[in-house]
Short mmCIF file of C-alpha atoms and ligand atoms in Angstrom, two decimals:
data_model
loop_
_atom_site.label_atom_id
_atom_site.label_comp_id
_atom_site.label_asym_id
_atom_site.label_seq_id
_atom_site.Cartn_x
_atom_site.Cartn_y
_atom_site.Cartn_z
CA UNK Y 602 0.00 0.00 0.00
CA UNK Y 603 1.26 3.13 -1.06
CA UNK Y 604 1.59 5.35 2.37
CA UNK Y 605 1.55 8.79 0.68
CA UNK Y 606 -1.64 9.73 1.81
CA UNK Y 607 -1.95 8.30 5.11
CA UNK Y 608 -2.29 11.27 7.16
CA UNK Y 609 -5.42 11.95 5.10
CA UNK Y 610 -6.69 8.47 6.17
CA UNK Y 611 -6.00 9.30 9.35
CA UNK Y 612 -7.93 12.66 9.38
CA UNK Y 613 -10.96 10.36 7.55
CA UNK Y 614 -10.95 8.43 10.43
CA UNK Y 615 -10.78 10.94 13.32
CA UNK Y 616 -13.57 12.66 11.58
CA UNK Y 617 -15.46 9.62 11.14
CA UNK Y 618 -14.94 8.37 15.13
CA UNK Y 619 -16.39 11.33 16.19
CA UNK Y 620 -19.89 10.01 16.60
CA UNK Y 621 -18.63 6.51 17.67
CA UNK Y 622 -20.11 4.87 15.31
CA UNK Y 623 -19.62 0.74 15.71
CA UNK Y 624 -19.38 0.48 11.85
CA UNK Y 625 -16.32 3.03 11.61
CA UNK Y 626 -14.80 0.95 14.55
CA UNK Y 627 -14.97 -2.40 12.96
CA UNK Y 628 -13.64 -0.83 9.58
CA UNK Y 629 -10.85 0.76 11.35
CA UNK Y 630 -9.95 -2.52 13.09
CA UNK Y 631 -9.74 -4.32 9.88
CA UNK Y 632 -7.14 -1.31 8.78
CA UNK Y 633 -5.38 -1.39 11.46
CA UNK Y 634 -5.29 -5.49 11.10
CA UNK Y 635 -4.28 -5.46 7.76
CA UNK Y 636 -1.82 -2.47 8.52
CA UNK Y 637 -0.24 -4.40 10.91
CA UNK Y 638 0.29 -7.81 8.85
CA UNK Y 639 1.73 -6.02 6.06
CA UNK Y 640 4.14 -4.66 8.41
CA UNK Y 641 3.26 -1.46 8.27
CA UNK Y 642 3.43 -0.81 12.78
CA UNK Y 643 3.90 2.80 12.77
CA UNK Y 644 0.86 3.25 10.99
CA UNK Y 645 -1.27 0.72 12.25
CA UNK Y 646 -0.25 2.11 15.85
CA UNK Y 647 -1.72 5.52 14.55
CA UNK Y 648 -5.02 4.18 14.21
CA UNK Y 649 -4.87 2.38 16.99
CA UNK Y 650 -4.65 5.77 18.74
CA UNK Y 651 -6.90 7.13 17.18
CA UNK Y 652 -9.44 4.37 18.32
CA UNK Y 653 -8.50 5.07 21.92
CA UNK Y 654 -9.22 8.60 22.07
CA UNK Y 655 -12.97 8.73 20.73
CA UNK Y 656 -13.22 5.76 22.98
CA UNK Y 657 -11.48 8.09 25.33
CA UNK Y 658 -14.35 10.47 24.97
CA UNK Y 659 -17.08 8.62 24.72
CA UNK Y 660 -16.46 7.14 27.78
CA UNK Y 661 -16.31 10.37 29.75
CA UNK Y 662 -19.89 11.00 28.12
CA UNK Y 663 -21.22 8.92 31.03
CA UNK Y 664 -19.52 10.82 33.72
CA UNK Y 665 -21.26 13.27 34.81
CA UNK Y 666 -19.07 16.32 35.96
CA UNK Y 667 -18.38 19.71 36.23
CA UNK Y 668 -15.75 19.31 33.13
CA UNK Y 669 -17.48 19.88 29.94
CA UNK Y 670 -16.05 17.60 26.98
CA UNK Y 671 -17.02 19.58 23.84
CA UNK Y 672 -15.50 17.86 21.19
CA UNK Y 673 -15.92 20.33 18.95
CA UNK Y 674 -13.60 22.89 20.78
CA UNK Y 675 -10.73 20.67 19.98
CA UNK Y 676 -10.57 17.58 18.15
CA UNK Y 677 -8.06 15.08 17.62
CA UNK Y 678 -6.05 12.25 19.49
CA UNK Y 679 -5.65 12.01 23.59
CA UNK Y 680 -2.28 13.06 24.84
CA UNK Y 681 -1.30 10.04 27.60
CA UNK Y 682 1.58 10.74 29.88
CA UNK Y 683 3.96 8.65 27.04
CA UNK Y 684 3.13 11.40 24.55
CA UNK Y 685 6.70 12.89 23.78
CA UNK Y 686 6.14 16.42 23.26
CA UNK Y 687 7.36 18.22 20.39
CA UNK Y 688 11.25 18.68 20.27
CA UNK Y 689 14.01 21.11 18.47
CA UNK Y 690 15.43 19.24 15.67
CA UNK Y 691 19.06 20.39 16.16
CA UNK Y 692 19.25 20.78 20.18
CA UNK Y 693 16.57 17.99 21.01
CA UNK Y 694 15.39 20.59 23.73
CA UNK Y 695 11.27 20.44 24.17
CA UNK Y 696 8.99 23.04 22.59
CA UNK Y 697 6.17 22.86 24.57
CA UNK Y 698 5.60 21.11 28.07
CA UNK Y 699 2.71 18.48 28.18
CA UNK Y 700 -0.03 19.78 31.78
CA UNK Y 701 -2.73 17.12 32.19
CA UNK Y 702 -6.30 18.62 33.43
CA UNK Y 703 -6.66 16.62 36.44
CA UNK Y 704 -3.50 18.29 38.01
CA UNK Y 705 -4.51 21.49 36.52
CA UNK Y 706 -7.79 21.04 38.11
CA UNK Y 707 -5.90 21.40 42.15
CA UNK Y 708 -5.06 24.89 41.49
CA UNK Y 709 -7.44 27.80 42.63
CA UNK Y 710 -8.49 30.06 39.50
CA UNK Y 711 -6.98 33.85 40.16
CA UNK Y 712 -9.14 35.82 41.83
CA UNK Y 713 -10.69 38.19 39.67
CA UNK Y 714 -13.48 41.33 39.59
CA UNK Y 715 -16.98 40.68 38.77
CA UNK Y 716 -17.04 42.02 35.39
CA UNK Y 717 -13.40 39.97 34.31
CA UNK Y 718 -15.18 37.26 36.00
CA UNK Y 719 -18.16 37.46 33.68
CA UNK Y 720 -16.04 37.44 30.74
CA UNK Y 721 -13.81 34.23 31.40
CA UNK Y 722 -17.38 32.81 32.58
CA UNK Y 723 -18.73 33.45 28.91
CA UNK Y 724 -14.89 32.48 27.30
CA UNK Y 725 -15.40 29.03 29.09
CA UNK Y 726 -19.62 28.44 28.45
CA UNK Y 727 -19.10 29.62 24.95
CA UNK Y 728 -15.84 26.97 24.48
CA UNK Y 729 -18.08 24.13 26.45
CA UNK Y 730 -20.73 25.11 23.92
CA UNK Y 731 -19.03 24.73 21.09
CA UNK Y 732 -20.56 21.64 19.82
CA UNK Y 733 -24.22 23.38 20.09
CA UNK Y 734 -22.43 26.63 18.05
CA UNK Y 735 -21.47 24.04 15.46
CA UNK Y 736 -24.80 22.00 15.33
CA UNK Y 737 -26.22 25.68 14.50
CA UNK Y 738 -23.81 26.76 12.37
CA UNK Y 739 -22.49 29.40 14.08
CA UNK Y 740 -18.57 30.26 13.94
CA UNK Y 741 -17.12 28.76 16.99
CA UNK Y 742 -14.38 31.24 18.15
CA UNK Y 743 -11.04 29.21 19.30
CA UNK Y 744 -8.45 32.49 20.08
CA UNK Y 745 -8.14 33.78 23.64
CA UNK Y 746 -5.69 36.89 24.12
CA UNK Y 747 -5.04 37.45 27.98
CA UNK Y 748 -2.78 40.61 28.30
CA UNK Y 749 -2.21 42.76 31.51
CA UNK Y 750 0.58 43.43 34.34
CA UNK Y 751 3.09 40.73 35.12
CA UNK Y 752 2.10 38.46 38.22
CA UNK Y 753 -2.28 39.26 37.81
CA UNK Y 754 -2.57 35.43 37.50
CA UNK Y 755 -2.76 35.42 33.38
CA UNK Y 756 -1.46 31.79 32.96
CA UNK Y 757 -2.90 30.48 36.53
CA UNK Y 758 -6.58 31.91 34.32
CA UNK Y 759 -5.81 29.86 31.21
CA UNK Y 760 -4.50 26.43 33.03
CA UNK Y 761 -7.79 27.31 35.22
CA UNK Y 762 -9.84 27.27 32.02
CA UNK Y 763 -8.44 24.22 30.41
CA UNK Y 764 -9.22 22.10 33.57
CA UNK Y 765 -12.59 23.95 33.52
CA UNK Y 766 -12.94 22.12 29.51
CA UNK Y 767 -11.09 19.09 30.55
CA UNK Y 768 -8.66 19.64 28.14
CA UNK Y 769 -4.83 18.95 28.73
CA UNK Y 770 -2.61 22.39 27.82
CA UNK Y 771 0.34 22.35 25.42
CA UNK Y 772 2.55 24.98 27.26
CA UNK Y 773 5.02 26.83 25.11
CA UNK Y 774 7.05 29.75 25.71
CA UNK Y 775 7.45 31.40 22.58
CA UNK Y 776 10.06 33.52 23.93
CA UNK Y 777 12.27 30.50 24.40
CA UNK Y 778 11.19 28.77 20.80
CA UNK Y 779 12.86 32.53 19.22
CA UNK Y 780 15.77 32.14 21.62
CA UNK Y 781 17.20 29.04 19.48
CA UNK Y 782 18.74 29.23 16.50
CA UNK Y 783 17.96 31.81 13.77
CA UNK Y 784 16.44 30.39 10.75
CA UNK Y 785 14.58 27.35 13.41
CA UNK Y 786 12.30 29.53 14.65
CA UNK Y 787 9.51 29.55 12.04
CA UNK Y 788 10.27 25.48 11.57
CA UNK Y 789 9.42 24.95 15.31
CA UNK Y 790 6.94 26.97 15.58
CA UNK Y 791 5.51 24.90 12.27
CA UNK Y 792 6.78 21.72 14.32
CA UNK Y 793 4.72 23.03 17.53
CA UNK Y 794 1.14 23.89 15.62
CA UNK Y 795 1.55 20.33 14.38
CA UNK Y 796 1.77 18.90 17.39
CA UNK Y 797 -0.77 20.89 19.01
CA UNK Y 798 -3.60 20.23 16.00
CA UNK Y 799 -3.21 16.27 16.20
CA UNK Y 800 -3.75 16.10 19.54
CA UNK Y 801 -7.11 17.02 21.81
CA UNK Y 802 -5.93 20.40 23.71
CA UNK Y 803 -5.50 23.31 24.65
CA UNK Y 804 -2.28 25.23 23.40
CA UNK Y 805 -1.24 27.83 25.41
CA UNK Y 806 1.33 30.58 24.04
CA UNK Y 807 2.81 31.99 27.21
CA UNK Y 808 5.08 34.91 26.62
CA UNK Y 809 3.60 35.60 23.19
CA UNK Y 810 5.59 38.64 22.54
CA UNK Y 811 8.72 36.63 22.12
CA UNK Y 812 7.85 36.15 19.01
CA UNK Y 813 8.27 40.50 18.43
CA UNK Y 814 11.51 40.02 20.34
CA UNK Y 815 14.10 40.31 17.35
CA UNK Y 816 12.46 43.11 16.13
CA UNK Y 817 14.94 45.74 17.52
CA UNK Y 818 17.72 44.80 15.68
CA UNK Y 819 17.42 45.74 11.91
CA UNK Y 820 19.51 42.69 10.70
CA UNK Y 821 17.10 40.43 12.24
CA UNK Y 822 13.87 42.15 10.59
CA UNK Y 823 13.67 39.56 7.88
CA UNK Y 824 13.49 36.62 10.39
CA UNK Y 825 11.01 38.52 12.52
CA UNK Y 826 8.38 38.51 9.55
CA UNK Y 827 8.97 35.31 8.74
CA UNK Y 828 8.47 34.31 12.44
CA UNK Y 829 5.33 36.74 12.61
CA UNK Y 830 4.11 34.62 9.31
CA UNK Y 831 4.54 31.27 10.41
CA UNK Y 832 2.66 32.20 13.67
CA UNK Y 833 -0.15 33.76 11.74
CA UNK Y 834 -0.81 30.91 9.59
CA UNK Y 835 -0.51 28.80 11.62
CA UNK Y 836 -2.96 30.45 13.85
CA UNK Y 837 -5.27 30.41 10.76
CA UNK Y 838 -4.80 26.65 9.93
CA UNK Y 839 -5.55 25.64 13.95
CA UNK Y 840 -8.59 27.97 14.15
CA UNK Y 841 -11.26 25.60 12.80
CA UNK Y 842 -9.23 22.61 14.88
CA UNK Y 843 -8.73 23.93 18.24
CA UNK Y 844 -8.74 26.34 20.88
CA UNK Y 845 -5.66 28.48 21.33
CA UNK Y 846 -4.95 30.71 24.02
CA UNK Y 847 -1.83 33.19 23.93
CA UNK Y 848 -0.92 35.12 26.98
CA UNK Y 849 1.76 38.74 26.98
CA UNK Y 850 2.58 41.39 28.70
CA UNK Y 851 3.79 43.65 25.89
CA UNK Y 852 0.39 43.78 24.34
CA UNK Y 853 2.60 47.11 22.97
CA UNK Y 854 4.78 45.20 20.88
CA UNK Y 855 2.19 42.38 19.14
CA UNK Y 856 0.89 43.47 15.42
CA UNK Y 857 -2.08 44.38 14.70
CA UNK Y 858 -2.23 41.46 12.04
CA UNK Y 859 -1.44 39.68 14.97
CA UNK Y 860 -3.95 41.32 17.17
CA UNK Y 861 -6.83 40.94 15.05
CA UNK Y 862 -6.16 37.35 14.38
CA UNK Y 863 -7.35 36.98 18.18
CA UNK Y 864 -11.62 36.75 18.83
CA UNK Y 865 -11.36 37.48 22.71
CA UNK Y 866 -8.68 40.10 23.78
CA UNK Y 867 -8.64 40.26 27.61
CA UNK Y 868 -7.10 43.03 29.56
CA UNK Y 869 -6.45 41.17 33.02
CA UNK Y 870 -5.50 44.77 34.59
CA UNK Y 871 -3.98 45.10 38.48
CA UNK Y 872 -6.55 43.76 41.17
CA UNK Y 873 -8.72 46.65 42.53
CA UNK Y 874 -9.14 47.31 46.56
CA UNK Y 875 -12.30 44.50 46.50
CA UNK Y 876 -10.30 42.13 44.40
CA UNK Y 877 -6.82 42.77 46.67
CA UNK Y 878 -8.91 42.01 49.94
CA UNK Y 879 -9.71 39.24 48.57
CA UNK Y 880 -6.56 37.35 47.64
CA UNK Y 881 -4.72 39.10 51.05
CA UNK Y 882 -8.18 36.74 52.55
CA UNK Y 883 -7.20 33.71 50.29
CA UNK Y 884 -3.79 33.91 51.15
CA UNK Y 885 -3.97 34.30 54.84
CA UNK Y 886 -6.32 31.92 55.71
CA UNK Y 887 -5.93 30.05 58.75
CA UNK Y 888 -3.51 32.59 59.92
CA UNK Y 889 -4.57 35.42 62.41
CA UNK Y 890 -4.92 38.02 60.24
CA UNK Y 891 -8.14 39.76 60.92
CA UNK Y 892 -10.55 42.20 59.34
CA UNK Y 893 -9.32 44.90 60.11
CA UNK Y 894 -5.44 43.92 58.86
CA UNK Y 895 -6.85 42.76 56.13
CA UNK Y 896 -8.22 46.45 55.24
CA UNK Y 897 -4.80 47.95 56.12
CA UNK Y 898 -3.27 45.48 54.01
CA UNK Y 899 -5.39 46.31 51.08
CA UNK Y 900 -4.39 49.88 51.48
CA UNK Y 901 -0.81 48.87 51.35
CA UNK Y 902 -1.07 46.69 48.48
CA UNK Y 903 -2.10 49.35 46.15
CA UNK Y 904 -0.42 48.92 42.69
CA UNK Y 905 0.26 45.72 43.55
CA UNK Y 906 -0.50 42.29 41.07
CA UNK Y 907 -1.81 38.70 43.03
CA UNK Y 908 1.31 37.52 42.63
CA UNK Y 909 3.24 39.99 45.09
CA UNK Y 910 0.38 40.31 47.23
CA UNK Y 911 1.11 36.32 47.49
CA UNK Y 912 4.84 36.41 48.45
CA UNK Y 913 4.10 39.27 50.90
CA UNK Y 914 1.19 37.08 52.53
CA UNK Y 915 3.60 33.91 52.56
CA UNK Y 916 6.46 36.47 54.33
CA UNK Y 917 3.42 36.98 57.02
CA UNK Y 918 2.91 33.70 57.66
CA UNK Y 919 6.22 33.21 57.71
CA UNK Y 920 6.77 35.64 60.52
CA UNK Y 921 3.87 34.76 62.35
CA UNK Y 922 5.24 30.72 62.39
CA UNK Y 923 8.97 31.54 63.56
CA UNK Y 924 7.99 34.37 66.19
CA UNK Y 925 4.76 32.32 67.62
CA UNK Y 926 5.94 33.39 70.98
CA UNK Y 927 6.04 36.91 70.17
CA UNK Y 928 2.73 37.38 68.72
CA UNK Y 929 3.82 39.99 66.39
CA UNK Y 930 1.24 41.90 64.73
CA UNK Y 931 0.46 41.95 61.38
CA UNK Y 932 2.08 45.63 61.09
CA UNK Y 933 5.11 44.69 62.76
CA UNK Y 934 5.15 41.43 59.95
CA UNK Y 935 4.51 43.30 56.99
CA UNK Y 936 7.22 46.52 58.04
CA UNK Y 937 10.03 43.72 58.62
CA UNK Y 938 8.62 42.36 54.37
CA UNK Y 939 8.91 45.79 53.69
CA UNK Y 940 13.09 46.12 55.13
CA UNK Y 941 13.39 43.35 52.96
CA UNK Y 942 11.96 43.82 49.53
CA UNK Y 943 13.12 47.19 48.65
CA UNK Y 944 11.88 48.16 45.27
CA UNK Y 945 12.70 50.64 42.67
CA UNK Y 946 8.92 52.20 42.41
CA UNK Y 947 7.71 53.66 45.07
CA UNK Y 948 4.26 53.34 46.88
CA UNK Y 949 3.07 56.32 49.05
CA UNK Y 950 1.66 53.74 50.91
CA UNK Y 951 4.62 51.78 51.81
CA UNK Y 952 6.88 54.52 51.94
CA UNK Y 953 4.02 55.90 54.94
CA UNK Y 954 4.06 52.91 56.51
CA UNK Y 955 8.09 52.93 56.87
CA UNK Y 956 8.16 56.29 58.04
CA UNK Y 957 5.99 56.61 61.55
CA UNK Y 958 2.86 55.08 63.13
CA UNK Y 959 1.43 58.55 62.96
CA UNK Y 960 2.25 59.48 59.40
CA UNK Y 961 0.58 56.16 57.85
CA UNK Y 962 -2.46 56.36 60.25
CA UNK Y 963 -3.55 59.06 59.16
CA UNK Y 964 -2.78 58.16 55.13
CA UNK Y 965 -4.90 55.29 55.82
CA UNK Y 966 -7.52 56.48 57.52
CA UNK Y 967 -8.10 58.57 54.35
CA UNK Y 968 -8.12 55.69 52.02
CA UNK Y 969 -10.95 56.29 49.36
CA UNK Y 970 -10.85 52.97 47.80
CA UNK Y 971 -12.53 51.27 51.22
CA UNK Y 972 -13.16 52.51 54.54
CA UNK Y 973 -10.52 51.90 57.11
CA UNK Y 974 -12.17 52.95 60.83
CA UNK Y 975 -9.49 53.48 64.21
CA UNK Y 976 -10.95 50.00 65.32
CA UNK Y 977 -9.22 48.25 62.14
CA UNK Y 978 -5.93 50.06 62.88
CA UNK Y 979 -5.93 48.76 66.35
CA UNK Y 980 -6.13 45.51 65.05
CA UNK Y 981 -3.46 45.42 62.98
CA UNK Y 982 -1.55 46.89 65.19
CA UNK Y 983 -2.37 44.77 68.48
CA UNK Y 984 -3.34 47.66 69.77
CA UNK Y 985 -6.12 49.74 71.55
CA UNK Y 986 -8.34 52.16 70.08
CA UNK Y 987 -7.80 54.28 72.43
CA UNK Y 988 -4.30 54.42 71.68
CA UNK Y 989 -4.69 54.69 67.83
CA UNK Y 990 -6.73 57.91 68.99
CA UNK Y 991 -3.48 58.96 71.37
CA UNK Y 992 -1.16 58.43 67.91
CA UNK Y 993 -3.86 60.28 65.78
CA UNK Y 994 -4.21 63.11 68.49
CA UNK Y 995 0.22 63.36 68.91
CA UNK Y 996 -0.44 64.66 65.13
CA UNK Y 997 -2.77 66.93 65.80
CA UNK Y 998 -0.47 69.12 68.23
CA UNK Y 999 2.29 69.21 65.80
N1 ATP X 2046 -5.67 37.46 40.80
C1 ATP X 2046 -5.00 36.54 41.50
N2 ATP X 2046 -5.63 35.80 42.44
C2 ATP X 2046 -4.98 34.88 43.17
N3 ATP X 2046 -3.68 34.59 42.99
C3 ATP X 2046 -3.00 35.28 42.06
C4 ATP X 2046 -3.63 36.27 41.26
N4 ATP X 2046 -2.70 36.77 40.42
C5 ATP X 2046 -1.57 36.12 40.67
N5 ATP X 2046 -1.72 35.22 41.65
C6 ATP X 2046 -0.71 34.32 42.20
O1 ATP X 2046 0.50 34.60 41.53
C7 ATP X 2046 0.97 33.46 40.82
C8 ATP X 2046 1.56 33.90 39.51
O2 ATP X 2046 0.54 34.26 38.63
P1 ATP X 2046 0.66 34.01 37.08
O3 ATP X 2046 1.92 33.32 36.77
O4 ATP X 2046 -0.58 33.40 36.60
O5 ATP X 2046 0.77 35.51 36.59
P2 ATP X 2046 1.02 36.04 35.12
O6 ATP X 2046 0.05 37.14 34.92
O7 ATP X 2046 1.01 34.91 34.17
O8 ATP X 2046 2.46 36.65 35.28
P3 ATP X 2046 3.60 36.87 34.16
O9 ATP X 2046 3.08 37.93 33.26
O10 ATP X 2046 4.75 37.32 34.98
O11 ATP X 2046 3.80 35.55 33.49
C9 ATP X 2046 -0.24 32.58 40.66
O12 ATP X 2046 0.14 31.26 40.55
C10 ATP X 2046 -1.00 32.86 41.92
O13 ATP X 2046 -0.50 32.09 42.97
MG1 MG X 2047 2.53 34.12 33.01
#
């Protein structure tokens, strides 16, 4: 048998599986059969594949969960934990990293404000919906664009979503695909897409912007559009196969070919004061931080992305574990995080809170964003009221 147009077969088949129909089974057993005794393995082994993932997901048909397994979102094969994921030709290094949705499925989805949450609630229903969208006709859209600060929980919201679909991710950093050598690039990302379109999944382009990288250096402008090219028709061939996500923060630097190419464009900006109080209340649980720190720390955090807000509630608990004894408050914690992270921008609300008790009492007392009372300061500070009135009062007479 001439082998030339096997991947065609192979497509015939997937397409055919879909419905899991016991006539395309028994045909594709007799291929696979006859495959096999002609010694043809590698191809009979393809089919074989193929068989396993519609039986995959008809199986998971009959269990009923929160996951919604829309086949028409992405198509194709199952990754299994022996899928090799797609590699650099000359260096052998990986392209992409292989995340299955039942690990994804432990972490928390970033905390977000109600009208970001609204969106990614309509991203996911319309993705889980996609086989209805189809059955009417109507354009299923595949491309997610999340853009925003570093650290505001972008990738944590697109693992989140793929465990939300059931789908496994394809992880790539396209800064590190540009990063090999020149000339490769457009071939692995090629080599990437290919991967990512045979297989059922989500593929997630973290650090999209890489791919804009070589742009500042004239010599390199050539390879830059033909990088920019491979991505975008690539991006064109995968949109009727399956659901793409790409994350940056340089939205400055993408195209706008590139930008238009995407049917959701999500701005996942800094957490506001609601938001903040709410990951300081995620991160702290368990540990005696109290309404009223909370507040204070919400005032500090201004500016701030989830992510630091995180490492300054782990340096908390931190200090609240070693110094049990001492009971320090939750002022004294976060002053001693703020020694210790200097940073080059500045905060009027840290630099208040390193100067005196007086001078940031008053700052946060005046907080606009919520309202922080003397009874909330005294809490934070392990303190009296009556002595946050005494510090307030020491101002007053100077
Ligand atoms: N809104 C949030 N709610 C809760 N946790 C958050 C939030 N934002 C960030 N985090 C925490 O910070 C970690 C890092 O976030 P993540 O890597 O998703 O950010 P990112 O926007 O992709 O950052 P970068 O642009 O630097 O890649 C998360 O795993 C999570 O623990
Ligand atoms: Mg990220």
């Amino acid at each position: 048998m001439k082998m030339d147009h096997f991947p065609i077969v192979l497509a015939l088949l997937r397409a055919a599986s879909r419905d899991g129909s016991p006539a395309v089974t028994q045909h594709a057993e007799r291929l696979r059969e006859a495959l096999s005794n002609a010694g043809a393995d590698k191809e009979a082994q393809a089919i074989q594949q193929v068989l396993d993932s519609s039986r995959e997901s008809s199986a998971a048909k009959l269990v009923p969960s929160r996951v919604v397994r829309s086949r028409a979102i992405s198509g194709g094969e199952a990754l299994t934990a022996s899928t090799h994921p797609p590699v650099d030709k000359e260096t052998s290094a990986p392209l992409a990293e292989i995340l299955f949705a039942d690990r994804l499925a432990e972490l928390p989805p970033p905390i977000l404000n109600d009208r970001l949450k609204r969106a990614v609630e309509h991203l996911t229903t319309q993705w889980a919906g996609a086989d209805q969208l189809q059955a009417a006709g109507i354009k299923v859209p595949r491309t997610a664009l999340f853009f925003g600060a570093p650290g505001t929980g972008k990738t944590r919201l697109a693992l989140w979503a793929a465990a939300e679909l059931g789908l496994p991710v394809v992880l790539a950093r396209l800064d590190g695909l540009t990063s090999s050598y020149l000339g490769t690039t457009a071939r692995n990302i090629r080599t990437l897409f290919d991967f990512a379109n045979r297989y059922r999944c989500l593929l997630l382009l973290d650090e999209f912007d890489g791919i804009a990288k070589l742009r500042d250096d004239p010599q390199e402008l050539g390879e830059v559009k033909r990088v920019v090219n491979a991505v975008l028709q690539a991006m064109d061939v995968r949109t009727s196969i399956g659901l793409t996500v790409a994350i940056t923060n340089h939205e400055g630097l993408l195209d706008p070919a590139v930008w238009r190419r995407f049917d959701a464009r999500l701005d996942i900006g800094l957490p506001d004061a609601a938001t903040r109080a709410k990951i300081i209340e995620r991160y702290t649980a368990g540990f005696d931080v109290q309404s009223g720190s909370v507040k204070v720390l919400t005032w500090l955090t201004e500016g701030n992305s989830g992510s630091e807000i995180e490492t300054m509630c782990d340096f908390i608990k931190r200090h609240m574990t070693l110094h049990a004894e001492q009971h320090p408050s939750v002022i004294q914690s976060v002053q001693l995080f703020l020694d210790l992270s200097a940073t080059s921008s500045s905060s009027t609300a840290r630099e208040a809170l390193l100067r005196d008790d007086a001078f940031w009492v008053t700052e946060a007392l005046a907080y606009r964003d919520i309202k922080i009372v003397q009874a909330d300061i005294a809490e934070a500070l392990q303190t009296t009221q009556s002595k946050v009135s005494r510090i307030l009062k020491s101002v007053e007479r100077t």
